[in-house]
């Protein structure tokens, strides 16, 4: 039966020019390159320059994606931007990006689900396309997490980086089977009772300050593996597939140990997992589209391959999407 699918037609990414190697942190916190690598798999990350905004990162990633798709900014009907580090309290960073791209029609909005933001944004964009609200949507994850770090907390400040990734979805006709290209299934979840294990201690209505990131690492790790694998399995089950059918897992790039254990739990060998955490650190909502773009550019991901992408972040919020490239 004929159905509308949200098909990826282009992707791109952008990383700020400043590269911060692990050894640099030794100058102000008690840590070491060896300690960071052993516990996280991270070797380096990128930090935005002074005056470089989240919308700037999103703009460069969007241009890269538009070039990859071979279309113009004017061909975009909507923008869904996932971020926890917006340029301003309001208006949305998505509308700032819309202006930078010279788009004066359609609609644009931000979505906030922290590290799970891109999974939520991709699911939202898929729904908008299926319902006929838009034909081409620019879906972005963009973050400047270096702006909300506690530089005296060695357990968190070494983990995060800045960057942006973008994916362009287009409405195309499919036959309704799991052989279609495009988004095939989505699985979203949240549980607000875990707020205190990963949060920022500031806010407009609470402290009137931005605040800094606070995390109970072991607790987050414990929940991550179980919730990511179960969400991934649920998304696959919805379309009658299993981990053995997956060509690539493109996971949230937070911690190499989490990535390995989740893949193991799902029965997917690491040879079929896209890993970029060593070069980017945790870029929150940007990490999945960043990894997707890198894998696309280096030829890992091929047309018609089955991808599973999953992420977990503060909330706790987590989810998984299955799409055929």
Coordinates of C-alpha atoms in Angstrom, one line a residue:
X1 CA 0.0 0.0 0.0
X2 CA 1.3 3.4 -1.0
X3 CA 2.5 5.6 1.9
X4 CA 4.4 8.8 2.5
X5 CA 7.9 8.4 3.9
X6 CA 10.3 11.0 5.3
X7 CA 13.5 10.2 3.3
X8 CA 16.9 11.6 4.0
X9 CA 18.2 13.4 0.9
X10 CA 21.2 15.3 2.4
X11 CA 23.2 15.7 5.6
X12 CA 26.0 17.9 6.8
X13 CA 27.9 19.0 9.9
X14 CA 30.1 21.7 11.3
X15 CA 32.7 21.8 14.1
X16 CA 34.3 24.9 15.5
X17 CA 37.9 25.5 14.6
X18 CA 39.3 25.2 18.2
X19 CA 40.3 21.7 19.0
X20 CA 40.8 20.9 22.7
X21 CA 42.9 17.8 23.4
X22 CA 42.5 16.0 26.7
X23 CA 45.9 17.1 27.9
X24 CA 44.7 20.8 28.0
X25 CA 42.4 20.0 30.9
X26 CA 45.4 19.1 33.1
X27 CA 46.1 22.8 33.4
X28 CA 43.1 23.5 35.6
X29 CA 41.6 20.3 36.9
X30 CA 43.1 17.1 38.4
X31 CA 42.8 14.8 35.4
X32 CA 44.9 13.3 32.6
X33 CA 44.6 12.2 29.0
X34 CA 44.8 8.6 30.2
X35 CA 42.0 9.0 32.8
X36 CA 39.7 10.6 30.3
X37 CA 40.4 8.0 27.5
X38 CA 40.0 5.1 29.8
X39 CA 36.6 6.2 31.2
X40 CA 35.0 7.8 28.2
X41 CA 36.9 7.0 25.0
X42 CA 37.2 10.8 24.3
X43 CA 40.5 12.1 23.0
X44 CA 39.5 15.6 21.9
X45 CA 36.6 17.9 21.3
X46 CA 35.8 21.3 19.7
X47 CA 34.9 24.5 21.5
X48 CA 33.1 27.5 19.9
X49 CA 35.1 30.7 19.6
X50 CA 34.1 33.8 21.6
X51 CA 31.1 35.3 19.9
X52 CA 30.4 32.1 17.9
X53 CA 26.7 31.2 18.6
X54 CA 24.7 28.0 18.4
X55 CA 22.9 29.5 15.4
X56 CA 26.3 30.0 13.6
X57 CA 27.2 26.4 14.1
X58 CA 23.7 25.4 12.9
X59 CA 24.0 27.6 9.8
X60 CA 27.3 26.1 8.6
X61 CA 25.9 22.5 9.2
X62 CA 22.8 23.5 7.2
X63 CA 24.7 24.8 4.3
X64 CA 26.8 21.6 4.2
X65 CA 23.5 19.6 4.2
X66 CA 21.9 21.7 1.5
X67 CA 25.0 21.2 -0.7
X68 CA 24.9 17.5 -0.1
X69 CA 21.3 17.4 -1.1
X70 CA 21.8 19.6 -4.1
X71 CA 19.0 22.0 -3.2
X72 CA 18.6 25.6 -2.2
X73 CA 17.6 27.0 1.2
X74 CA 14.4 28.3 -0.5
X75 CA 13.4 24.7 -1.1
X76 CA 13.0 24.1 2.7
X77 CA 9.5 24.3 4.1
X78 CA 10.3 23.9 7.8
X79 CA 13.2 23.9 10.3
X80 CA 13.2 21.8 13.5
X81 CA 16.2 22.6 15.6
X82 CA 17.2 20.6 18.7
X83 CA 19.3 22.4 21.2
X84 CA 19.7 23.0 25.0
X85 CA 22.0 25.9 24.4
X86 CA 20.0 28.4 22.4
X87 CA 21.3 31.9 21.4
X88 CA 18.5 33.6 23.5
X89 CA 15.8 32.7 25.9
X90 CA 13.5 33.7 23.0
X91 CA 12.9 33.8 20.1
X92 CA 13.9 30.4 19.0
X93 CA 17.4 29.7 17.5
X94 CA 15.6 28.1 14.6
X95 CA 14.1 31.4 13.5
X96 CA 17.5 33.0 13.7
X97 CA 18.8 30.2 11.5
X98 CA 15.9 30.7 9.2
X99 CA 16.9 34.4 8.8
X100 CA 20.5 33.5 8.2
X101 CA 19.5 31.1 5.5
X102 CA 17.4 33.8 3.9
X103 CA 14.2 31.8 4.2
X104 CA 11.0 33.9 4.6
X105 CA 8.3 31.3 4.2
X106 CA 7.4 28.2 6.1
X107 CA 8.0 27.7 9.8
X108 CA 10.8 27.1 12.3
X109 CA 11.0 26.1 15.9
X110 CA 13.3 24.8 18.6
X111 CA 12.9 21.5 20.4
X112 CA 14.6 20.7 23.8
X113 CA 15.2 17.1 24.9
X114 CA 18.9 17.6 25.8
X115 CA 21.0 14.7 24.4
X116 CA 17.9 13.0 23.1
X117 CA 17.0 16.1 21.2
X118 CA 17.8 14.9 17.7
X119 CA 15.8 11.7 18.2
X120 CA 12.8 13.9 19.3
X121 CA 13.4 16.3 16.4
X122 CA 13.6 13.6 13.8
X123 CA 10.4 12.0 15.1
X124 CA 8.6 15.4 15.1
X125 CA 9.8 16.1 11.5
X126 CA 8.7 12.7 10.4
X127 CA 5.2 13.3 11.8
X128 CA 5.0 16.7 10.1
X129 CA 5.9 15.1 6.7
X130 CA 3.5 12.2 7.1
X131 CA 0.7 14.6 8.0
X132 CA 1.4 16.8 5.0
X133 CA 2.4 19.9 7.0
X134 CA 5.7 20.1 5.1
X135 CA 7.5 18.5 2.1
X136 CA 11.1 19.2 3.0
X137 CA 12.3 19.7 6.5
X138 CA 15.8 20.7 7.8
X139 CA 16.4 18.8 11.0
X140 CA 19.3 20.1 13.1
X141 CA 21.1 19.4 16.3
X142 CA 23.3 22.2 17.4
X143 CA 25.0 22.9 20.8
X144 CA 27.6 25.1 22.5
X145 CA 27.8 23.1 25.7
X146 CA 31.1 24.7 26.6
X147 CA 29.0 27.7 27.7
X148 CA 27.4 25.7 30.6
X149 CA 30.3 23.8 32.0
X150 CA 31.6 23.9 35.6
X151 CA 35.3 24.1 34.8
X152 CA 36.2 22.9 38.3
X153 CA 34.3 19.6 38.0
X154 CA 36.6 17.1 36.3
X155 CA 33.8 14.5 36.0
X156 CA 31.8 16.7 33.6
X157 CA 33.9 19.4 32.0
X158 CA 36.0 16.9 30.1
X159 CA 33.0 15.2 28.5
X160 CA 31.3 17.8 26.3
X161 CA 32.1 19.6 23.1
X162 CA 30.4 22.0 20.6
X163 CA 29.2 21.3 17.1
X164 CA 26.2 20.9 14.8
X165 CA 24.8 18.3 12.5
X166 CA 21.9 18.6 10.0
X167 CA 19.7 16.2 8.1
X168 CA 17.2 17.1 5.3
X169 CA 14.1 15.0 5.0
X170 CA 11.9 15.0 2.0
X171 CA 8.4 13.5 1.5
X172 CA 8.6 10.6 -0.9
X173 CA 6.2 7.8 -1.8
X174 CA 6.9 4.3 -0.4
X175 CA 5.1 1.0 -0.6
X176 CA 4.5 0.7 3.2
X177 CA 7.0 -2.1 3.9
X178 CA 10.2 -2.1 5.9
X179 CA 12.1 -2.1 2.6
X180 CA 11.1 1.6 2.0
X181 CA 13.7 4.3 2.2
X182 CA 13.1 6.9 5.0
X183 CA 12.0 6.9 8.6
X184 CA 10.4 3.5 9.3
X185 CA 9.7 3.7 13.0
X186 CA 10.2 5.8 16.1
X187 CA 10.2 5.1 19.9
X188 CA 10.2 8.0 22.4
X189 CA 10.2 7.9 26.2
X190 CA 10.8 10.0 29.2
X191 CA 10.7 9.8 33.0
X192 CA 10.9 13.0 34.9
X193 CA 11.6 11.4 38.3
X194 CA 15.2 11.2 37.2
X195 CA 15.7 14.9 36.9
X196 CA 18.3 15.2 39.6
X197 CA 20.9 12.8 38.0
X198 CA 21.5 15.1 35.0
X199 CA 20.5 18.7 34.9
X200 CA 21.6 22.4 34.7
X201 CA 21.3 24.2 38.0
X202 CA 19.9 27.4 36.6
X203 CA 16.8 28.6 34.7
X204 CA 14.6 31.6 33.8
X205 CA 11.8 30.9 36.4
X206 CA 14.0 29.4 39.1
X207 CA 17.4 31.3 39.4
X208 CA 17.3 33.8 36.6
X209 CA 20.7 32.5 35.7
X210 CA 22.0 30.1 33.0
X211 CA 23.6 27.7 35.5
X212 CA 26.1 24.9 34.9
X213 CA 25.7 21.2 34.2
X214 CA 25.4 18.7 37.1
X215 CA 25.5 14.9 36.6
X216 CA 25.7 11.7 38.6
X217 CA 27.7 9.8 36.1
X218 CA 27.3 6.3 37.4
X219 CA 23.6 6.7 37.7
X220 CA 23.3 8.0 34.1
X221 CA 25.5 5.1 32.9
X222 CA 23.3 2.5 34.6
X223 CA 20.1 3.8 33.0
X224 CA 21.7 4.5 29.6
X225 CA 22.6 1.0 28.5
X226 CA 19.2 -0.5 29.6
X227 CA 17.0 2.2 28.2
X228 CA 18.9 2.6 24.9
X229 CA 18.9 -1.0 24.1
X230 CA 15.2 -1.5 25.1
X231 CA 14.2 1.5 23.0
X232 CA 16.2 0.3 20.0
X233 CA 14.6 -3.1 20.2
X234 CA 11.2 -1.6 20.5
X235 CA 11.7 0.6 17.4
X236 CA 12.9 -2.4 15.4
X237 CA 10.1 -4.7 16.7
X238 CA 7.5 -2.2 15.4
X239 CA 8.5 -3.0 11.9
X240 CA 9.3 -6.7 12.4
X241 CA 13.1 -6.4 12.5
X242 CA 15.8 -7.2 15.0
X243 CA 19.4 -6.0 15.7
X244 CA 20.7 -8.6 13.1
X245 CA 18.9 -6.6 10.4
X246 CA 20.7 -3.4 11.2
X247 CA 23.5 -2.3 8.9
X248 CA 24.6 0.6 11.2
X249 CA 23.9 1.8 14.7
X250 CA 24.4 5.5 14.8
X251 CA 24.3 6.2 18.6
X252 CA 24.4 9.3 20.7
X253 CA 28.1 9.8 21.2
X254 CA 28.4 10.3 25.0
X255 CA 30.7 7.5 26.2
X256 CA 32.5 4.7 24.4
X257 CA 31.7 2.2 27.2
X258 CA 27.9 3.0 26.9
X259 CA 28.1 2.6 23.1
X260 CA 29.9 -0.8 23.3
X261 CA 27.6 -2.2 26.0
X262 CA 24.4 -1.1 24.2
X263 CA 25.6 -2.6 20.9
X264 CA 26.5 -5.8 22.7
X265 CA 23.1 -6.0 24.4
X266 CA 21.5 -5.7 21.0
X267 CA 23.7 -8.3 19.4
X268 CA 25.3 -5.8 17.0
X269 CA 29.1 -6.1 16.5
X270 CA 31.1 -2.9 16.9
X271 CA 32.1 -3.2 13.2
X272 CA 28.6 -2.0 12.5
X273 CA 28.5 0.9 14.9
X274 CA 29.5 4.5 13.9
X275 CA 31.8 5.9 16.5
X276 CA 33.0 9.5 16.6
X277 CA 33.1 10.2 20.3
X278 CA 36.9 10.1 20.3
X279 CA 37.0 13.3 18.2
X280 CA 33.9 15.2 19.2
X281 CA 33.2 14.3 22.8
X282 CA 29.5 14.6 23.8
X283 CA 27.9 17.2 21.7
X284 CA 24.4 16.5 23.1
X285 CA 21.7 17.0 20.4
X286 CA 24.3 17.5 17.7
X287 CA 26.1 14.1 18.3
X288 CA 23.8 11.9 16.2
X289 CA 23.6 14.1 13.0
X290 CA 27.3 14.8 13.4
X291 CA 28.2 11.1 13.4
X292 CA 25.7 10.5 10.6
X293 CA 27.3 13.2 8.4
X294 CA 30.8 12.0 9.1
X295 CA 29.9 8.4 8.3
X296 CA 28.1 9.5 5.1
X297 CA 31.1 11.5 4.0
X298 CA 33.6 8.8 4.6
X299 CA 31.5 6.2 2.7
X300 CA 30.5 4.1 5.7
X301 CA 26.8 4.6 5.2
X302 CA 25.4 3.5 1.8
X303 CA 22.0 4.1 0.1
X304 CA 19.3 1.6 1.2
X305 CA 21.2 0.5 4.3
X306 CA 19.2 0.2 7.5
X307 CA 20.2 2.6 10.3
X308 CA 19.2 2.5 14.0
X309 CA 19.9 5.7 15.9
X310 CA 19.3 6.0 19.7
X311 CA 20.0 8.6 22.4
X312 CA 19.4 9.4 26.1
X313 CA 19.6 12.7 27.9
X314 CA 18.5 14.7 30.8
X315 CA 14.9 14.3 31.8
X316 CA 15.5 11.5 31.6
X317 CA 14.4 11.5 27.9
X318 CA 15.4 8.7 25.5
X319 CA 14.4 7.3 22.2
X320 CA 15.3 5.4 19.0
X321 CA 14.6 5.8 15.3
X322 CA 14.9 3.2 12.5
X323 CA 15.5 4.6 9.0
X324 CA 16.6 3.3 5.7
X325 CA 19.2 5.5 4.1

